[in-house]
Amino acid sequence: GTHVGTVAGAPFLSQRSQAITVEQLLALNEEIRALARAGIPLDKGLRALGGDLPGRLGRLAQSLSGRLERGEGLLEALDASSNSFPAAYRAIVSAGLRAGRLPIALESISSSIRQTTELRRTLIVAIAYPFLLVGVATALFVFSAFHTMPVIRSLFGLLDVAPPAWYDWSS
């Protein structure tokens, strides 16, 4: 079924078996943007790119190139691979094509993906920091409880002083 994945490294709003990661989407989007901006025919540029890219991303570029070479438009080629590309991506490409400003639309996609990825990293750090502090505090407490308390207890014995009731929990 369709699902929403996480931002970095995880499947991005796509079919589970055919999902494209955010990094892959960004890389392919950047290449298509560069080709469109340079005026290089997408079918030829994607064909060359497909040979240079590894794995799934290379196969996807080759597939898009093949569809473009058969006379399909970019939007039709993306729609044919709809299980690989998010609907939002296809909608922005469609709007860019209709407006005649595809490179600008693709740049906005890249910018949004970068901002989302950076936000995710920031949130992970912001969430991890309190857990790290709790972990350090717990480690210090455990160290204190099992290493320093017996020393203090023996000190009470050496001084011949009765330890407080709350302190004698571990005897």
mmCIF file with all atom_site columns, C-alpha atoms in Angstrom:
data_model
loop_
_atom_site.group_PDB
_atom_site.id
_atom_site.type_symbol
_atom_site.label_atom_id
_atom_site.label_alt_id
_atom_site.label_comp_id
_atom_site.label_asym_id
_atom_site.label_entity_id
_atom_site.label_seq_id
_atom_site.pdbx_PDB_ins_code
_atom_site.Cartn_x
_atom_site.Cartn_y
_atom_site.Cartn_z
_atom_site.occupancy
_atom_site.B_iso_or_equiv
_atom_site.pdbx_formal_charge
_atom_site.auth_seq_id
_atom_site.auth_comp_id
_atom_site.auth_asym_id
_atom_site.auth_atom_id
_atom_site.pdbx_PDB_model_num
ATOM 1   C CA . GLY A 1 1   ? 0.000  0.000  0.000   1.00 0.00 ? 1   GLY A CA 1
ATOM 2   C CA . THR A 1 2   ? 0.911  3.662  -0.092  1.00 0.00 ? 2   THR A CA 1
ATOM 3   C CA . HIS A 1 3   ? 2.650  5.180  2.910   1.00 0.00 ? 3   HIS A CA 1
ATOM 4   C CA . VAL A 1 4   ? 4.461  8.299  3.983   1.00 0.00 ? 4   VAL A CA 1
ATOM 5   C CA . GLY A 1 5   ? 8.107  7.654  4.772   1.00 0.00 ? 5   GLY A CA 1
ATOM 6   C CA . THR A 1 6   ? 10.611 9.662  6.703   1.00 0.00 ? 6   THR A CA 1
ATOM 7   C CA . VAL A 1 7   ? 12.715 12.288 5.098   1.00 0.00 ? 7   VAL A CA 1
ATOM 8   C CA . ALA A 1 8   ? 16.251 11.116 4.989   1.00 0.00 ? 8   ALA A CA 1
ATOM 9   C CA . GLY A 1 9   ? 16.962 7.687  3.582   1.00 0.00 ? 9   GLY A CA 1
ATOM 10  C CA . ALA A 1 10  ? 13.500 6.282  3.971   1.00 0.00 ? 10  ALA A CA 1
ATOM 11  C CA . PRO A 1 11  ? 10.917 5.748  1.267   1.00 0.00 ? 11  PRO A CA 1
ATOM 12  C CA . PHE A 1 12  ? 9.213  8.969  0.242   1.00 0.00 ? 12  PHE A CA 1
ATOM 13  C CA . LEU A 1 13  ? 5.435  8.854  -0.255  1.00 0.00 ? 13  LEU A CA 1
ATOM 14  C CA . SER A 1 14  ? 5.441  5.956  -2.661  1.00 0.00 ? 14  SER A CA 1
ATOM 15  C CA . GLN A 1 15  ? 4.713  2.276  -3.078  1.00 0.00 ? 15  GLN A CA 1
ATOM 16  C CA . ARG A 1 16  ? 6.765  0.295  -0.578  1.00 0.00 ? 16  ARG A CA 1
ATOM 17  C CA . SER A 1 17  ? 8.305  -2.042 -3.136  1.00 0.00 ? 17  SER A CA 1
ATOM 18  C CA . GLN A 1 18  ? 9.206  0.683  -5.649  1.00 0.00 ? 18  GLN A CA 1
ATOM 19  C CA . ALA A 1 19  ? 9.892  3.593  -3.290  1.00 0.00 ? 19  ALA A CA 1
ATOM 20  C CA . ILE A 1 20  ? 12.432 6.240  -4.182  1.00 0.00 ? 20  ILE A CA 1
ATOM 21  C CA . THR A 1 21  ? 14.369 7.703  -1.273  1.00 0.00 ? 21  THR A CA 1
ATOM 22  C CA . VAL A 1 22  ? 14.576 11.415 -0.649  1.00 0.00 ? 22  VAL A CA 1
ATOM 23  C CA . GLU A 1 23  ? 18.268 11.396 -1.534  1.00 0.00 ? 23  GLU A CA 1
ATOM 24  C CA . GLN A 1 24  ? 17.503 9.646  -4.832  1.00 0.00 ? 24  GLN A CA 1
ATOM 25  C CA . LEU A 1 25  ? 14.663 12.059 -5.600  1.00 0.00 ? 25  LEU A CA 1
ATOM 26  C CA . LEU A 1 26  ? 16.920 15.018 -4.864  1.00 0.00 ? 26  LEU A CA 1
ATOM 27  C CA . ALA A 1 27  ? 19.749 13.638 -7.024  1.00 0.00 ? 27  ALA A CA 1
ATOM 28  C CA . LEU A 1 28  ? 17.478 12.875 -9.971  1.00 0.00 ? 28  LEU A CA 1
ATOM 29  C CA . ASN A 1 29  ? 15.649 16.181 -9.615  1.00 0.00 ? 29  ASN A CA 1
ATOM 30  C CA . GLU A 1 30  ? 18.969 18.071 -9.622  1.00 0.00 ? 30  GLU A CA 1
ATOM 31  C CA . GLU A 1 31  ? 20.067 16.256 -12.779 1.00 0.00 ? 31  GLU A CA 1
ATOM 32  C CA . ILE A 1 32  ? 16.774 16.913 -14.581 1.00 0.00 ? 32  ILE A CA 1
ATOM 33  C CA . ARG A 1 33  ? 16.968 20.571 -13.496 1.00 0.00 ? 33  ARG A CA 1
ATOM 34  C CA . ALA A 1 34  ? 20.527 20.905 -14.806 1.00 0.00 ? 34  ALA A CA 1
ATOM 35  C CA . LEU A 1 35  ? 19.582 19.291 -18.118 1.00 0.00 ? 35  LEU A CA 1
ATOM 36  C CA . ALA A 1 36  ? 16.507 21.515 -18.515 1.00 0.00 ? 36  ALA A CA 1
ATOM 37  C CA . ARG A 1 37  ? 18.455 24.637 -17.610 1.00 0.00 ? 37  ARG A CA 1
ATOM 38  C CA . ALA A 1 38  ? 21.232 23.774 -20.084 1.00 0.00 ? 38  ALA A CA 1
ATOM 39  C CA . GLY A 1 39  ? 18.712 23.061 -22.838 1.00 0.00 ? 39  GLY A CA 1
ATOM 40  C CA . ILE A 1 40  ? 19.935 19.476 -23.239 1.00 0.00 ? 40  ILE A CA 1
ATOM 41  C CA . PRO A 1 41  ? 17.187 17.096 -24.424 1.00 0.00 ? 41  PRO A CA 1
ATOM 42  C CA . LEU A 1 42  ? 16.022 15.173 -21.363 1.00 0.00 ? 42  LEU A CA 1
ATOM 43  C CA . ASP A 1 43  ? 15.901 11.819 -23.155 1.00 0.00 ? 43  ASP A CA 1
ATOM 44  C CA . LYS A 1 44  ? 19.587 11.954 -24.117 1.00 0.00 ? 44  LYS A CA 1
ATOM 45  C CA . GLY A 1 45  ? 20.706 13.478 -20.835 1.00 0.00 ? 45  GLY A CA 1
ATOM 46  C CA . LEU A 1 46  ? 18.809 10.938 -18.742 1.00 0.00 ? 46  LEU A CA 1
ATOM 47  C CA . ARG A 1 47  ? 20.134 8.092  -20.909 1.00 0.00 ? 47  ARG A CA 1
ATOM 48  C CA . ALA A 1 48  ? 23.729 9.179  -20.200 1.00 0.00 ? 48  ALA A CA 1
ATOM 49  C CA . LEU A 1 49  ? 22.905 9.804  -16.556 1.00 0.00 ? 49  LEU A CA 1
ATOM 50  C CA . GLY A 1 50  ? 21.309 6.366  -16.191 1.00 0.00 ? 50  GLY A CA 1
ATOM 51  C CA . GLY A 1 51  ? 24.580 4.769  -17.230 1.00 0.00 ? 51  GLY A CA 1
ATOM 52  C CA . ASP A 1 52  ? 26.480 6.757  -14.609 1.00 0.00 ? 52  ASP A CA 1
ATOM 53  C CA . LEU A 1 53  ? 24.134 6.273  -11.656 1.00 0.00 ? 53  LEU A CA 1
ATOM 54  C CA . PRO A 1 54  ? 24.165 3.081  -9.593  1.00 0.00 ? 54  PRO A CA 1
ATOM 55  C CA . GLY A 1 55  ? 21.270 0.742  -8.855  1.00 0.00 ? 55  GLY A CA 1
ATOM 56  C CA . ARG A 1 56  ? 17.659 1.823  -8.680  1.00 0.00 ? 56  ARG A CA 1
ATOM 57  C CA . LEU A 1 57  ? 18.354 5.455  -9.518  1.00 0.00 ? 57  LEU A CA 1
ATOM 58  C CA . GLY A 1 58  ? 20.199 4.543  -12.716 1.00 0.00 ? 58  GLY A CA 1
ATOM 59  C CA . ARG A 1 59  ? 17.405 2.183  -13.778 1.00 0.00 ? 59  ARG A CA 1
ATOM 60  C CA . LEU A 1 60  ? 14.823 4.889  -13.078 1.00 0.00 ? 60  LEU A CA 1
ATOM 61  C CA . ALA A 1 61  ? 16.741 7.435  -15.190 1.00 0.00 ? 61  ALA A CA 1
ATOM 62  C CA . GLN A 1 62  ? 17.021 4.852  -17.993 1.00 0.00 ? 62  GLN A CA 1
ATOM 63  C CA . SER A 1 63  ? 13.287 4.128  -17.777 1.00 0.00 ? 63  SER A CA 1
ATOM 64  C CA . LEU A 1 64  ? 12.408 7.825  -17.963 1.00 0.00 ? 64  LEU A CA 1
ATOM 65  C CA . SER A 1 65  ? 14.792 8.245  -20.896 1.00 0.00 ? 65  SER A CA 1
ATOM 66  C CA . GLY A 1 66  ? 13.197 5.341  -22.750 1.00 0.00 ? 66  GLY A CA 1
ATOM 67  C CA . ARG A 1 67  ? 9.731  6.793  -22.300 1.00 0.00 ? 67  ARG A CA 1
ATOM 68  C CA . LEU A 1 68  ? 10.882 10.228 -23.451 1.00 0.00 ? 68  LEU A CA 1
ATOM 69  C CA . GLU A 1 69  ? 12.583 8.681  -26.506 1.00 0.00 ? 69  GLU A CA 1
ATOM 70  C CA . ARG A 1 70  ? 9.272  6.981  -27.390 1.00 0.00 ? 70  ARG A CA 1
ATOM 71  C CA . GLY A 1 71  ? 7.655  10.409 -27.564 1.00 0.00 ? 71  GLY A CA 1
ATOM 72  C CA . GLU A 1 72  ? 6.064  10.651 -24.114 1.00 0.00 ? 72  GLU A CA 1
ATOM 73  C CA . GLY A 1 73  ? 6.306  13.966 -22.326 1.00 0.00 ? 73  GLY A CA 1
ATOM 74  C CA . LEU A 1 74  ? 8.120  14.311 -19.011 1.00 0.00 ? 74  LEU A CA 1
ATOM 75  C CA . LEU A 1 75  ? 4.867  14.383 -17.067 1.00 0.00 ? 75  LEU A CA 1
ATOM 76  C CA . GLU A 1 76  ? 3.574  11.231 -18.783 1.00 0.00 ? 76  GLU A CA 1
ATOM 77  C CA . ALA A 1 77  ? 6.885  9.496  -18.100 1.00 0.00 ? 77  ALA A CA 1
ATOM 78  C CA . LEU A 1 78  ? 6.708  10.484 -14.430 1.00 0.00 ? 78  LEU A CA 1
ATOM 79  C CA . ASP A 1 79  ? 3.051  9.405  -14.230 1.00 0.00 ? 79  ASP A CA 1
ATOM 80  C CA . ALA A 1 80  ? 3.978  6.030  -15.734 1.00 0.00 ? 80  ALA A CA 1
ATOM 81  C CA . SER A 1 81  ? 6.449  5.683  -12.855 1.00 0.00 ? 81  SER A CA 1
ATOM 82  C CA . SER A 1 82  ? 3.959  7.017  -10.319 1.00 0.00 ? 82  SER A CA 1
ATOM 83  C CA . ASN A 1 83  ? 4.925  4.291  -7.864  1.00 0.00 ? 83  ASN A CA 1
ATOM 84  C CA . SER A 1 84  ? 8.422  5.833  -7.798  1.00 0.00 ? 84  SER A CA 1
ATOM 85  C CA . PHE A 1 85  ? 7.588  9.546  -7.707  1.00 0.00 ? 85  PHE A CA 1
ATOM 86  C CA . PRO A 1 86  ? 5.430  11.281 -5.099  1.00 0.00 ? 86  PRO A CA 1
ATOM 87  C CA . ALA A 1 87  ? 2.205  12.855 -6.347  1.00 0.00 ? 87  ALA A CA 1
ATOM 88  C CA . ALA A 1 88  ? 3.371  16.240 -5.020  1.00 0.00 ? 88  ALA A CA 1
ATOM 89  C CA . TYR A 1 89  ? 6.532  15.995 -7.126  1.00 0.00 ? 89  TYR A CA 1
ATOM 90  C CA . ARG A 1 90  ? 4.541  15.183 -10.253 1.00 0.00 ? 90  ARG A CA 1
ATOM 91  C CA . ALA A 1 91  ? 2.140  18.075 -9.535  1.00 0.00 ? 91  ALA A CA 1
ATOM 92  C CA . ILE A 1 92  ? 4.983  20.603 -9.193  1.00 0.00 ? 92  ILE A CA 1
ATOM 93  C CA . VAL A 1 93  ? 6.625  19.339 -12.387 1.00 0.00 ? 93  VAL A CA 1
ATOM 94  C CA . SER A 1 94  ? 3.255  19.641 -14.132 1.00 0.00 ? 94  SER A CA 1
ATOM 95  C CA . ALA A 1 95  ? 2.835  23.229 -12.931 1.00 0.00 ? 95  ALA A CA 1
ATOM 96  C CA . GLY A 1 96  ? 6.396  24.065 -14.011 1.00 0.00 ? 96  GLY A CA 1
ATOM 97  C CA . LEU A 1 97  ? 5.801  22.613 -17.464 1.00 0.00 ? 97  LEU A CA 1
ATOM 98  C CA . ARG A 1 98  ? 2.492  24.457 -17.895 1.00 0.00 ? 98  ARG A CA 1
ATOM 99  C CA . ALA A 1 99  ? 4.120  27.739 -16.857 1.00 0.00 ? 99  ALA A CA 1
ATOM 100 C CA . GLY A 1 100 ? 7.164  27.129 -19.055 1.00 0.00 ? 100 GLY A CA 1
ATOM 101 C CA . ARG A 1 101 ? 9.394  27.414 -15.994 1.00 0.00 ? 101 ARG A CA 1
ATOM 102 C CA . LEU A 1 102 ? 10.450 23.836 -15.345 1.00 0.00 ? 102 LEU A CA 1
ATOM 103 C CA . PRO A 1 103 ? 13.982 24.638 -14.041 1.00 0.00 ? 103 PRO A CA 1
ATOM 104 C CA . ILE A 1 104 ? 12.523 27.060 -11.478 1.00 0.00 ? 104 ILE A CA 1
ATOM 105 C CA . ALA A 1 105 ? 9.918  24.504 -10.362 1.00 0.00 ? 105 ALA A CA 1
ATOM 106 C CA . LEU A 1 106 ? 12.621 21.837 -10.023 1.00 0.00 ? 106 LEU A CA 1
ATOM 107 C CA . GLU A 1 107 ? 14.817 24.233 -8.037  1.00 0.00 ? 107 GLU A CA 1
ATOM 108 C CA . SER A 1 108 ? 11.936 24.862 -5.629  1.00 0.00 ? 108 SER A CA 1
ATOM 109 C CA . ILE A 1 109 ? 11.591 21.107 -5.141  1.00 0.00 ? 109 ILE A CA 1
ATOM 110 C CA . SER A 1 110 ? 15.315 20.761 -4.411  1.00 0.00 ? 110 SER A CA 1
ATOM 111 C CA . SER A 1 111 ? 15.204 23.672 -2.000  1.00 0.00 ? 111 SER A CA 1
ATOM 112 C CA . SER A 1 112 ? 12.208 22.218 -0.169  1.00 0.00 ? 112 SER A CA 1
ATOM 113 C CA . ILE A 1 113 ? 13.834 18.788 0.101   1.00 0.00 ? 113 ILE A CA 1
ATOM 114 C CA . ARG A 1 114 ? 17.055 20.307 1.476   1.00 0.00 ? 114 ARG A CA 1
ATOM 115 C CA . GLN A 1 115 ? 15.134 22.389 4.028   1.00 0.00 ? 115 GLN A CA 1
ATOM 116 C CA . THR A 1 116 ? 13.072 19.386 5.098   1.00 0.00 ? 116 THR A CA 1
ATOM 117 C CA . THR A 1 117 ? 16.179 17.243 5.474   1.00 0.00 ? 117 THR A CA 1
ATOM 118 C CA . GLU A 1 118 ? 17.909 19.938 7.528   1.00 0.00 ? 118 GLU A CA 1
ATOM 119 C CA . LEU A 1 119 ? 14.813 20.347 9.710   1.00 0.00 ? 119 LEU A CA 1
ATOM 120 C CA . ARG A 1 120 ? 14.746 16.604 10.321  1.00 0.00 ? 120 ARG A CA 1
ATOM 121 C CA . ARG A 1 121 ? 18.404 16.607 11.373  1.00 0.00 ? 121 ARG A CA 1
ATOM 122 C CA . THR A 1 122 ? 17.776 19.552 13.690  1.00 0.00 ? 122 THR A CA 1
ATOM 123 C CA . LEU A 1 123 ? 14.792 17.813 15.265  1.00 0.00 ? 123 LEU A CA 1
ATOM 124 C CA . ILE A 1 124 ? 16.739 14.600 15.780  1.00 0.00 ? 124 ILE A CA 1
ATOM 125 C CA . VAL A 1 125 ? 19.482 16.509 17.590  1.00 0.00 ? 125 VAL A CA 1
ATOM 126 C CA . ALA A 1 126 ? 16.915 18.475 19.615  1.00 0.00 ? 126 ALA A CA 1
ATOM 127 C CA . ILE A 1 127 ? 15.157 15.263 20.657  1.00 0.00 ? 127 ILE A CA 1
ATOM 128 C CA . ALA A 1 128 ? 18.349 13.294 21.261  1.00 0.00 ? 128 ALA A CA 1
ATOM 129 C CA . TYR A 1 129 ? 19.911 15.894 23.572  1.00 0.00 ? 129 TYR A CA 1
ATOM 130 C CA . PRO A 1 130 ? 17.472 15.427 26.505  1.00 0.00 ? 130 PRO A CA 1
ATOM 131 C CA . PHE A 1 131 ? 17.798 11.638 26.196  1.00 0.00 ? 131 PHE A CA 1
ATOM 132 C CA . LEU A 1 132 ? 21.565 11.980 26.296  1.00 0.00 ? 132 LEU A CA 1
ATOM 133 C CA . LEU A 1 133 ? 21.346 14.122 29.434  1.00 0.00 ? 133 LEU A CA 1
ATOM 134 C CA . VAL A 1 134 ? 19.023 11.614 31.132  1.00 0.00 ? 134 VAL A CA 1
ATOM 135 C CA . GLY A 1 135 ? 21.415 8.806  30.184  1.00 0.00 ? 135 GLY A CA 1
ATOM 136 C CA . VAL A 1 136 ? 24.418 10.627 31.651  1.00 0.00 ? 136 VAL A CA 1
ATOM 137 C CA . ALA A 1 137 ? 22.496 11.506 34.826  1.00 0.00 ? 137 ALA A CA 1
ATOM 138 C CA . THR A 1 138 ? 21.371 7.892  35.206  1.00 0.00 ? 138 THR A CA 1
ATOM 139 C CA . ALA A 1 139 ? 24.912 6.615  34.708  1.00 0.00 ? 139 ALA A CA 1
ATOM 140 C CA . LEU A 1 140 ? 26.211 9.039  37.351  1.00 0.00 ? 140 LEU A CA 1
ATOM 141 C CA . PHE A 1 141 ? 23.487 7.986  39.784  1.00 0.00 ? 141 PHE A CA 1
ATOM 142 C CA . VAL A 1 142 ? 24.178 4.278  39.269  1.00 0.00 ? 142 VAL A CA 1
ATOM 143 C CA . PHE A 1 143 ? 27.922 4.854  39.645  1.00 0.00 ? 143 PHE A CA 1
ATOM 144 C CA . SER A 1 144 ? 27.308 6.808  42.839  1.00 0.00 ? 144 SER A CA 1
ATOM 145 C CA . ALA A 1 145 ? 24.901 4.253  44.240  1.00 0.00 ? 145 ALA A CA 1
ATOM 146 C CA . PHE A 1 146 ? 27.137 1.258  43.692  1.00 0.00 ? 146 PHE A CA 1
ATOM 147 C CA . HIS A 1 147 ? 30.639 2.700  44.117  1.00 0.00 ? 147 HIS A CA 1
ATOM 148 C CA . THR A 1 148 ? 30.604 5.651  46.457  1.00 0.00 ? 148 THR A CA 1
ATOM 149 C CA . MET A 1 149 ? 27.812 4.659  48.841  1.00 0.00 ? 149 MET A CA 1
ATOM 150 C CA . PRO A 1 150 ? 29.694 1.583  50.199  1.00 0.00 ? 150 PRO A CA 1
ATOM 151 C CA . VAL A 1 151 ? 32.711 3.804  50.841  1.00 0.00 ? 151 VAL A CA 1
ATOM 152 C CA . ILE A 1 152 ? 30.574 6.310  52.709  1.00 0.00 ? 152 ILE A CA 1
ATOM 153 C CA . ARG A 1 153 ? 28.891 3.481  54.669  1.00 0.00 ? 153 ARG A CA 1
ATOM 154 C CA . SER A 1 154 ? 32.311 2.170  55.748  1.00 0.00 ? 154 SER A CA 1
ATOM 155 C CA . LEU A 1 155 ? 33.240 5.726  56.739  1.00 0.00 ? 155 LEU A CA 1
ATOM 156 C CA . PHE A 1 156 ? 30.199 5.832  59.042  1.00 0.00 ? 156 PHE A CA 1
ATOM 157 C CA . GLY A 1 157 ? 31.439 2.579  60.574  1.00 0.00 ? 157 GLY A CA 1
ATOM 158 C CA . LEU A 1 158 ? 34.988 3.892  61.044  1.00 0.00 ? 158 LEU A CA 1
ATOM 159 C CA . LEU A 1 159 ? 33.659 7.018  62.720  1.00 0.00 ? 159 LEU A CA 1
ATOM 160 C CA . ASP A 1 160 ? 31.300 4.871  64.802  1.00 0.00 ? 160 ASP A CA 1
ATOM 161 C CA . VAL A 1 161 ? 28.329 7.000  63.700  1.00 0.00 ? 161 VAL A CA 1
ATOM 162 C CA . ALA A 1 162 ? 24.957 5.523  62.770  1.00 0.00 ? 162 ALA A CA 1
ATOM 163 C CA . PRO A 1 163 ? 24.044 6.329  59.141  1.00 0.00 ? 163 PRO A CA 1
ATOM 164 C CA . PRO A 1 164 ? 20.729 8.075  58.533  1.00 0.00 ? 164 PRO A CA 1
ATOM 165 C CA . ALA A 1 165 ? 17.761 5.743  57.942  1.00 0.00 ? 165 ALA A CA 1
ATOM 166 C CA . TRP A 1 166 ? 17.384 6.831  54.327  1.00 0.00 ? 166 TRP A CA 1
ATOM 167 C CA . TYR A 1 167 ? 21.018 5.946  53.679  1.00 0.00 ? 167 TYR A CA 1
ATOM 168 C CA . ASP A 1 168 ? 20.827 2.403  54.945  1.00 0.00 ? 168 ASP A CA 1
ATOM 169 C CA . TRP A 1 169 ? 18.580 1.133  52.134  1.00 0.00 ? 169 TRP A CA 1
ATOM 170 C CA . SER A 1 170 ? 21.242 -1.053 50.544  1.00 0.00 ? 170 SER A CA 1
ATOM 171 C CA . SER A 1 171 ? 22.455 -3.072 53.549  1.00 0.00 ? 171 SER A CA 1
#
